Amino acid sequence: MSIKKLFKSNKKLFILIFFMVFIGMAIDSLSQYLMTPAYNYLRNMNLLGFILFMCLALGCDAVRLGLISGSDYLYSKETQNYLHQIRKKLVAISLKTRLARLQKYKIVWLPILIN
């Protein structure tokens, strides 16, 4: 298992995850930037301006939370799918070796079973 193979397993999904995280971080920065005017309005006793900017900041935080949580979910899902593919390959290899051993011993044990 390597990060390159994990990325190559579904490139489109990883590009989507990257953009979701990138946009989420940009929205988080915007949310923090909106707090400065909100506090300025509060200091100037403008309650309506303060409430407006706080609502905008909370909206940005909600969008950021959705994007980051969605990207975490998609990454976890893709990682689990990749690990499932690895397990499937390991089981197939294990079954092949066990069947080869079984066939080998079947020939050896065949005279004993006949008697």
PDB file of N, CA, C and O in Angstrom, residues 3-65:
ATOM      1  N   ILE A   3       0.842   5.675  -1.048  1.00  0.00           N
ATOM      2  CA  ILE A   3      -0.025   6.824  -1.279  1.00  0.00           C
ATOM      3  C   ILE A   3      -0.228   7.053  -2.777  1.00  0.00           C
ATOM      4  O   ILE A   3      -1.286   7.504  -3.197  1.00  0.00           O
ATOM      5  N   LYS A   4       0.778   6.688  -3.581  1.00  0.00           N
ATOM      6  CA  LYS A   4       0.639   6.837  -5.030  1.00  0.00           C
ATOM      7  C   LYS A   4      -0.433   5.913  -5.573  1.00  0.00           C
ATOM      8  O   LYS A   4      -1.263   6.322  -6.390  1.00  0.00           O
ATOM      9  N   LYS A   5      -0.423   4.661  -5.121  1.00  0.00           N
ATOM     10  CA  LYS A   5      -1.431   3.706  -5.583  1.00  0.00           C
ATOM     11  C   LYS A   5      -2.812   4.092  -5.080  1.00  0.00           C
ATOM     12  O   LYS A   5      -3.810   3.922  -5.785  1.00  0.00           O
ATOM     13  N   LEU A   6      -2.866   4.615  -3.871  1.00  0.00           N
ATOM     14  CA  LEU A   6      -4.145   5.077  -3.331  1.00  0.00           C
ATOM     15  C   LEU A   6      -4.684   6.227  -4.168  1.00  0.00           C
ATOM     16  O   LEU A   6      -5.865   6.268  -4.497  1.00  0.00           O
ATOM     17  N   PHE A   7      -3.823   7.147  -4.544  1.00  0.00           N
ATOM     18  CA  PHE A   7      -4.245   8.274  -5.381  1.00  0.00           C
ATOM     19  C   PHE A   7      -4.650   7.804  -6.769  1.00  0.00           C
ATOM     20  O   PHE A   7      -5.633   8.286  -7.332  1.00  0.00           O
ATOM     21  N   LYS A   8      -3.901   6.855  -7.323  1.00  0.00           N
ATOM     22  CA  LYS A   8      -4.200   6.376  -8.677  1.00  0.00           C
ATOM     23  C   LYS A   8      -5.472   5.540  -8.734  1.00  0.00           C
ATOM     24  O   LYS A   8      -6.044   5.367  -9.809  1.00  0.00           O
ATOM     25  N   SER A   9      -5.925   5.023  -7.599  1.00  0.00           N
ATOM     26  CA  SER A   9      -7.117   4.182  -7.605  1.00  0.00           C
ATOM     27  C   SER A   9      -8.357   4.954  -8.039  1.00  0.00           C
ATOM     28  O   SER A   9      -9.245   4.394  -8.669  1.00  0.00           O
ATOM     29  N   ASN A  10      -8.432   6.248  -7.706  1.00  0.00           N
ATOM     30  CA  ASN A  10      -9.566   7.067  -8.133  1.00  0.00           C
ATOM     31  C   ASN A  10      -9.121   8.529  -8.157  1.00  0.00           C
ATOM     32  O   ASN A  10      -9.325   9.272  -7.196  1.00  0.00           O
ATOM     33  N   LYS A  11      -8.516   8.929  -9.267  1.00  0.00           N
ATOM     34  CA  LYS A  11      -7.939  10.273  -9.367  1.00  0.00           C
ATOM     35  C   LYS A  11      -8.993  11.371  -9.270  1.00  0.00           C
ATOM     36  O   LYS A  11      -8.779  12.390  -8.619  1.00  0.00           O
ATOM     37  N   LYS A  12     -10.129  11.164  -9.902  1.00  0.00           N
ATOM     38  CA  LYS A  12     -11.169  12.196  -9.906  1.00  0.00           C
ATOM     39  C   LYS A  12     -11.671  12.479  -8.489  1.00  0.00           C
ATOM     40  O   LYS A  12     -11.889  13.627  -8.122  1.00  0.00           O
ATOM     41  N   LEU A  13     -11.840  11.423  -7.723  1.00  0.00           N
ATOM     42  CA  LEU A  13     -12.313  11.605  -6.355  1.00  0.00           C
ATOM     43  C   LEU A  13     -11.288  12.348  -5.512  1.00  0.00           C
ATOM     44  O   LEU A  13     -11.648  13.229  -4.719  1.00  0.00           O
ATOM     45  N   PHE A  14     -10.005  12.041  -5.689  1.00  0.00           N
ATOM     46  CA  PHE A  14      -8.986  12.730  -4.906  1.00  0.00           C
ATOM     47  C   PHE A  14      -8.844  14.191  -5.314  1.00  0.00           C
ATOM     48  O   PHE A  14      -8.564  15.044  -4.476  1.00  0.00           O
ATOM     49  N   ILE A  15      -9.062  14.479  -6.583  1.00  0.00           N
ATOM     50  CA  ILE A  15      -9.062  15.888  -7.011  1.00  0.00           C
ATOM     51  C   ILE A  15     -10.242  16.611  -6.382  1.00  0.00           C
ATOM     52  O   ILE A  15     -10.112  17.744  -5.897  1.00  0.00           O
ATOM     53  N   LEU A  16     -11.406  15.958  -6.349  1.00  0.00           N
ATOM     54  CA  LEU A  16     -12.577  16.547  -5.691  1.00  0.00           C
ATOM     55  C   LEU A  16     -12.304  16.783  -4.212  1.00  0.00           C
ATOM     56  O   LEU A  16     -12.623  17.852  -3.672  1.00  0.00           O
ATOM     57  N   ILE A  17     -11.703  15.811  -3.539  1.00  0.00           N
ATOM     58  CA  ILE A  17     -11.383  15.954  -2.115  1.00  0.00           C
ATOM     59  C   ILE A  17     -10.430  17.119  -1.900  1.00  0.00           C
ATOM     60  O   ILE A  17     -10.607  17.927  -0.984  1.00  0.00           O
ATOM     61  N   PHE A  18      -9.407  17.227  -2.755  1.00  0.00           N
ATOM     62  CA  PHE A  18      -8.443  18.320  -2.637  1.00  0.00           C
ATOM     63  C   PHE A  18      -9.140  19.679  -2.775  1.00  0.00           C
ATOM     64  O   PHE A  18      -8.902  20.589  -1.971  1.00  0.00           O
ATOM     65  N   PHE A  19     -10.005  19.814  -3.769  1.00  0.00           N
ATOM     66  CA  PHE A  19     -10.694  21.089  -3.954  1.00  0.00           C
ATOM     67  C   PHE A  19     -11.673  21.380  -2.815  1.00  0.00           C
ATOM     68  O   PHE A  19     -11.843  22.526  -2.422  1.00  0.00           O
ATOM     69  N   MET A  20     -12.299  20.341  -2.282  1.00  0.00           N
ATOM     70  CA  MET A  20     -13.191  20.555  -1.140  1.00  0.00           C
ATOM     71  C   MET A  20     -12.412  21.091   0.059  1.00  0.00           C
ATOM     72  O   MET A  20     -12.865  22.015   0.740  1.00  0.00           O
ATOM     73  N   VAL A  21     -11.247  20.525   0.316  1.00  0.00           N
ATOM     74  CA  VAL A  21     -10.428  20.989   1.438  1.00  0.00           C
ATOM     75  C   VAL A  21      -9.914  22.400   1.170  1.00  0.00           C
ATOM     76  O   VAL A  21      -9.943  23.264   2.054  1.00  0.00           O
ATOM     77  N   PHE A  22      -9.452  22.650  -0.057  1.00  0.00           N
ATOM     78  CA  PHE A  22      -8.926  23.967  -0.415  1.00  0.00           C
ATOM     79  C   PHE A  22     -10.002  25.045  -0.291  1.00  0.00           C
ATOM     80  O   PHE A  22      -9.768  26.100   0.313  1.00  0.00           O
ATOM     81  N   ILE A  23     -11.179  24.782  -0.818  1.00  0.00           N
ATOM     82  CA  ILE A  23     -12.269  25.764  -0.725  1.00  0.00           C
ATOM     83  C   ILE A  23     -12.706  25.922   0.733  1.00  0.00           C
ATOM     84  O   ILE A  23     -13.011  27.031   1.179  1.00  0.00           O
ATOM     85  N   GLY A  24     -12.718  24.821   1.487  1.00  0.00           N
ATOM     86  CA  GLY A  24     -13.070  24.901   2.908  1.00  0.00           C
ATOM     87  C   GLY A  24     -12.108  25.777   3.689  1.00  0.00           C
ATOM     88  O   GLY A  24     -12.524  26.576   4.539  1.00  0.00           O
ATOM     89  N   MET A  25     -10.819  25.664   3.383  1.00  0.00           N
ATOM     90  CA  MET A  25      -9.832  26.508   4.072  1.00  0.00           C
ATOM     91  C   MET A  25      -9.996  27.972   3.670  1.00  0.00           C
ATOM     92  O   MET A  25      -9.854  28.872   4.506  1.00  0.00           O
ATOM     93  N   ALA A  26     -10.288  28.218   2.394  1.00  0.00           N
ATOM     94  CA  ALA A  26     -10.499  29.599   1.944  1.00  0.00           C
ATOM     95  C   ALA A  26     -11.732  30.208   2.614  1.00  0.00           C
ATOM     96  O   ALA A  26     -11.714  31.371   3.034  1.00  0.00           O
ATOM     97  N   ILE A  27     -12.774  29.425   2.744  1.00  0.00           N
ATOM     98  CA  ILE A  27     -13.990  29.913   3.406  1.00  0.00           C
ATOM     99  C   ILE A  27     -13.737  30.137   4.885  1.00  0.00           C
ATOM    100  O   ILE A  27     -14.275  31.082   5.483  1.00  0.00           O
ATOM    101  N   ASP A  28     -12.908  29.313   5.502  1.00  0.00           N
ATOM    102  CA  ASP A  28     -12.547  29.517   6.900  1.00  0.00           C
ATOM    103  C   ASP A  28     -11.804  30.844   7.076  1.00  0.00           C
ATOM    104  O   ASP A  28     -12.056  31.588   8.033  1.00  0.00           O
ATOM    105  N   SER A  29     -10.897  31.140   6.147  1.00  0.00           N
ATOM    106  CA  SER A  29     -10.188  32.430   6.198  1.00  0.00           C
ATOM    107  C   SER A  29     -11.162  33.591   6.029  1.00  0.00           C
ATOM    108  O   SER A  29     -11.045  34.613   6.714  1.00  0.00           O
ATOM    109  N   LEU A  30     -12.115  33.438   5.122  1.00  0.00           N
ATOM    110  CA  LEU A  30     -13.131  34.478   4.922  1.00  0.00           C
ATOM    111  C   LEU A  30     -13.960  34.681   6.184  1.00  0.00           C
ATOM    112  O   LEU A  30     -14.252  35.823   6.571  1.00  0.00           O
ATOM    113  N   SER A  31     -14.301  33.587   6.833  1.00  0.00           N
ATOM    114  CA  SER A  31     -15.075  33.677   8.069  1.00  0.00           C
ATOM    115  C   SER A  31     -14.307  34.453   9.141  1.00  0.00           C
ATOM    116  O   SER A  31     -14.875  35.295   9.846  1.00  0.00           O
ATOM    117  N   GLN A  32     -13.021  34.177   9.258  1.00  0.00           N
ATOM    118  CA  GLN A  32     -12.205  34.902  10.236  1.00  0.00           C
ATOM    119  C   GLN A  32     -12.062  36.377   9.852  1.00  0.00           C
ATOM    120  O   GLN A  32     -12.056  37.253  10.716  1.00  0.00           O
ATOM    121  N   TYR A  33     -11.969  36.630   8.556  1.00  0.00           N
ATOM    122  CA  TYR A  33     -11.870  38.015   8.090  1.00  0.00           C
ATOM    123  C   TYR A  33     -13.155  38.783   8.386  1.00  0.00           C
ATOM    124  O   TYR A  33     -13.108  39.970   8.714  1.00  0.00           O
ATOM    125  N   LEU A  34     -14.296  38.129   8.291  1.00  0.00           N
ATOM    126  CA  LEU A  34     -15.580  38.794   8.544  1.00  0.00           C
ATOM    127  C   LEU A  34     -15.773  39.155  10.017  1.00  0.00           C
ATOM    128  O   LEU A  34     -16.626  39.979  10.342  1.00  0.00           O
ATOM    129  N   MET A  35     -15.002  38.569  10.890  1.00  0.00           N
ATOM    130  CA  MET A  35     -15.133  38.883  12.314  1.00  0.00           C
ATOM    131  C   MET A  35     -14.618  40.291  12.633  1.00  0.00           C
ATOM    132  O   MET A  35     -15.142  40.941  13.537  1.00  0.00           O
ATOM    133  N   THR A  36     -13.634  40.783  11.887  1.00  0.00           N
ATOM    134  CA  THR A  36     -13.092  42.117  12.149  1.00  0.00           C
ATOM    135  C   THR A  36     -14.137  43.204  11.941  1.00  0.00           C
ATOM    136  O   THR A  36     -14.351  44.032  12.842  1.00  0.00           O
ATOM    137  N   PRO A  37     -14.843  43.236  10.795  1.00  0.00           N
ATOM    138  CA  PRO A  37     -15.891  44.253  10.654  1.00  0.00           C
ATOM    139  C   PRO A  37     -17.034  44.058  11.655  1.00  0.00           C
ATOM    140  O   PRO A  37     -17.635  45.037  12.118  1.00  0.00           O
ATOM    141  N   ALA A  38     -17.301  42.796  11.998  1.00  0.00           N
ATOM    142  CA  ALA A  38     -18.373  42.546  12.965  1.00  0.00           C
ATOM    143  C   ALA A  38     -18.025  43.189  14.314  1.00  0.00           C
ATOM    144  O   ALA A  38     -18.873  43.857  14.933  1.00  0.00           O
ATOM    145  N   TYR A  39     -16.804  43.010  14.758  1.00  0.00           N
ATOM    146  CA  TYR A  39     -16.403  43.618  16.029  1.00  0.00           C
ATOM    147  C   TYR A  39     -16.318  45.140  15.928  1.00  0.00           C
ATOM    148  O   TYR A  39     -16.606  45.846  16.895  1.00  0.00           O
ATOM    149  N   ASN A  40     -15.943  45.633  14.753  1.00  0.00           N
ATOM    150  CA  ASN A  40     -15.942  47.093  14.566  1.00  0.00           C
ATOM    151  C   ASN A  40     -17.355  47.653  14.667  1.00  0.00           C
ATOM    152  O   ASN A  40     -17.568  48.706  15.265  1.00  0.00           O
ATOM    153  N   TYR A  41     -18.323  46.957  14.072  1.00  0.00           N
ATOM    154  CA  TYR A  41     -19.718  47.402  14.189  1.00  0.00           C
ATOM    155  C   TYR A  41     -20.198  47.322  15.635  1.00  0.00           C
ATOM    156  O   TYR A  41     -20.951  48.194  16.104  1.00  0.00           O
ATOM    157  N   LEU A  42     -19.773  46.312  16.347  1.00  0.00           N
ATOM    158  CA  LEU A  42     -20.161  46.188  17.750  1.00  0.00           C
ATOM    159  C   LEU A  42     -19.551  47.314  18.588  1.00  0.00           C
ATOM    160  O   LEU A  42     -20.227  47.900  19.433  1.00  0.00           O
ATOM    161  N   ARG A  43     -18.306  47.651  18.292  1.00  0.00           N
ATOM    162  CA  ARG A  43     -17.647  48.730  19.028  1.00  0.00           C
ATOM    163  C   ARG A  43     -18.315  50.079  18.741  1.00  0.00           C
ATOM    164  O   ARG A  43     -18.399  50.937  19.610  1.00  0.00           O
ATOM    165  N   ASN A  44     -18.818  50.245  17.502  1.00  0.00           N
ATOM    166  CA  ASN A  44     -19.487  51.491  17.120  1.00  0.00           C
ATOM    167  C   ASN A  44     -20.972  51.494  17.460  1.00  0.00           C
ATOM    168  O   ASN A  44     -21.707  52.371  17.025  1.00  0.00           O
ATOM    169  N   MET A  45     -21.423  50.469  18.190  1.00  0.00           N
ATOM    170  CA  MET A  45     -22.809  50.344  18.645  1.00  0.00           C
ATOM    171  C   MET A  45     -23.805  50.190  17.489  1.00  0.00           C
ATOM    172  O   MET A  45     -24.934  50.655  17.561  1.00  0.00           O
ATOM    173  N   ASN A  46     -23.378  49.549  16.409  1.00  0.00           N
ATOM    174  CA  ASN A  46     -24.256  49.270  15.287  1.00  0.00           C
ATOM    175  C   ASN A  46     -24.635  47.794  15.361  1.00  0.00           C
ATOM    176  O   ASN A  46     -23.955  46.924  14.819  1.00  0.00           O
ATOM    177  N   LEU A  47     -25.743  47.508  16.027  1.00  0.00           N
ATOM    178  CA  LEU A  47     -26.153  46.135  16.281  1.00  0.00           C
ATOM    179  C   LEU A  47     -26.544  45.416  14.994  1.00  0.00           C
ATOM    180  O   LEU A  47     -26.217  44.245  14.810  1.00  0.00           O
ATOM    181  N   LEU A  48     -27.226  46.107  14.081  1.00  0.00           N
ATOM    182  CA  LEU A  48     -27.657  45.475  12.840  1.00  0.00           C
ATOM    183  C   LEU A  48     -26.455  45.032  11.985  1.00  0.00           C
ATOM    184  O   LEU A  48     -26.432  43.924  11.450  1.00  0.00           O
ATOM    185  N   GLY A  49     -25.440  45.894  11.874  1.00  0.00           N
ATOM    186  CA  GLY A  49     -24.226  45.536  11.132  1.00  0.00           C
ATOM    187  C   GLY A  49     -23.502  44.366  11.782  1.00  0.00           C
ATOM    188  O   GLY A  49     -23.004  43.464  11.093  1.00  0.00           O
ATOM    189  N   PHE A  50     -23.442  44.377  13.117  1.00  0.00           N
ATOM    190  CA  PHE A  50     -22.809  43.287  13.851  1.00  0.00           C
ATOM    191  C   PHE A  50     -23.524  41.966  13.591  1.00  0.00           C
ATOM    192  O   PHE A  50     -22.889  40.954  13.288  1.00  0.00           O
ATOM    193  N   ILE A  51     -24.854  41.984  13.687  1.00  0.00           N
ATOM    194  CA  ILE A  51     -25.638  40.763  13.467  1.00  0.00           C
ATOM    195  C   ILE A  51     -25.480  40.267  12.030  1.00  0.00           C
ATOM    196  O   ILE A  51     -25.338  39.062  11.788  1.00  0.00           O
ATOM    197  N   LEU A  52     -25.453  41.189  11.075  1.00  0.00           N
ATOM    198  CA  LEU A  52     -25.287  40.818   9.674  1.00  0.00           C
ATOM    199  C   LEU A  52     -23.955  40.113   9.443  1.00  0.00           C
ATOM    200  O   LEU A  52     -23.904  39.029   8.841  1.00  0.00           O
ATOM    201  N   PHE A  53     -22.878  40.695   9.937  1.00  0.00           N
ATOM    202  CA  PHE A  53     -21.569  40.084   9.729  1.00  0.00           C
ATOM    203  C   PHE A  53     -21.406  38.790  10.528  1.00  0.00           C
ATOM    204  O   PHE A  53     -20.720  37.864  10.083  1.00  0.00           O
ATOM    205  N   MET A  54     -22.011  38.698  11.683  1.00  0.00           N
ATOM    206  CA  MET A  54     -21.958  37.452  12.447  1.00  0.00           C
ATOM    207  C   MET A  54     -22.719  36.345  11.715  1.00  0.00           C
ATOM    208  O   MET A  54     -22.266  35.193  11.678  1.00  0.00           O
ATOM    209  N   CYS A  55     -23.857  36.693  11.121  1.00  0.00           N
ATOM    210  CA  CYS A  55     -24.609  35.698  10.348  1.00  0.00           C
ATOM    211  C   CYS A  55     -23.813  35.243   9.127  1.00  0.00           C
ATOM    212  O   CYS A  55     -23.814  34.057   8.785  1.00  0.00           O
ATOM    213  N   LEU A  56     -23.143  36.181   8.464  1.00  0.00           N
ATOM    214  CA  LEU A  56     -22.306  35.815   7.331  1.00  0.00           C
ATOM    215  C   LEU A  56     -21.166  34.898   7.770  1.00  0.00           C
ATOM    216  O   LEU A  56     -20.853  33.903   7.098  1.00  0.00           O
ATOM    217  N   ALA A  57     -20.547  35.220   8.893  1.00  0.00           N
ATOM    218  CA  ALA A  57     -19.450  34.393   9.403  1.00  0.00           C
ATOM    219  C   ALA A  57     -19.956  33.002   9.797  1.00  0.00           C
ATOM    220  O   ALA A  57     -19.298  31.989   9.508  1.00  0.00           O
ATOM    221  N   LEU A  58     -21.115  32.935  10.433  1.00  0.00           N
ATOM    222  CA  LEU A  58     -21.675  31.630  10.801  1.00  0.00           C
ATOM    223  C   LEU A  58     -22.060  30.827   9.569  1.00  0.00           C
ATOM    224  O   LEU A  58     -21.888  29.598   9.527  1.00  0.00           O
ATOM    225  N   GLY A  59     -22.571  31.504   8.542  1.00  0.00           N
ATOM    226  CA  GLY A  59     -22.887  30.820   7.287  1.00  0.00           C
ATOM    227  C   GLY A  59     -21.631  30.257   6.639  1.00  0.00           C
ATOM    228  O   GLY A  59     -21.627  29.119   6.142  1.00  0.00           O
ATOM    229  N   CYS A  60     -20.575  31.046   6.641  1.00  0.00           N
ATOM    230  CA  CYS A  60     -19.291  30.561   6.103  1.00  0.00           C
ATOM    231  C   CYS A  60     -18.786  29.365   6.901  1.00  0.00           C
ATOM    232  O   CYS A  60     -18.273  28.394   6.327  1.00  0.00           O
ATOM    233  N   ASP A  61     -18.915  29.426   8.214  1.00  0.00           N
ATOM    234  CA  ASP A  61     -18.481  28.304   9.044  1.00  0.00           C
ATOM    235  C   ASP A  61     -19.303  27.044   8.758  1.00  0.00           C
ATOM    236  O   ASP A  61     -18.756  25.937   8.749  1.00  0.00           O
ATOM    237  N   ALA A  62     -20.598  27.205   8.516  1.00  0.00           N
ATOM    238  CA  ALA A  62     -21.444  26.049   8.207  1.00  0.00           C
ATOM    239  C   ALA A  62     -21.033  25.423   6.866  1.00  0.00           C
ATOM    240  O   ALA A  62     -20.938  24.189   6.748  1.00  0.00           O
ATOM    241  N   VAL A  63     -20.748  26.256   5.878  1.00  0.00           N
ATOM    242  CA  VAL A  63     -20.309  25.739   4.577  1.00  0.00           C
ATOM    243  C   VAL A  63     -18.953  25.052   4.720  1.00  0.00           C
ATOM    244  O   VAL A  63     -18.733  23.966   4.170  1.00  0.00           O
ATOM    245  N   ARG A  64     -18.046  25.674   5.460  1.00  0.00           N
ATOM    246  CA  ARG A  64     -16.724  25.078   5.681  1.00  0.00           C
ATOM    247  C   ARG A  64     -16.852  23.722   6.372  1.00  0.00           C
ATOM    248  O   ARG A  64     -16.206  22.752   5.987  1.00  0.00           O
ATOM    249  N   LEU A  65     -17.691  23.666   7.383  1.00  0.00           N
ATOM    250  CA  LEU A  65     -17.882  22.415   8.104  1.00  0.00           C
ATOM    251  C   LEU A  65     -18.413  21.331   7.174  1.00  0.00           C
ATOM    252  O   LEU A  65     -17.958  20.187   7.214  1.00  0.00           O
TER     253      LEU A  65
END
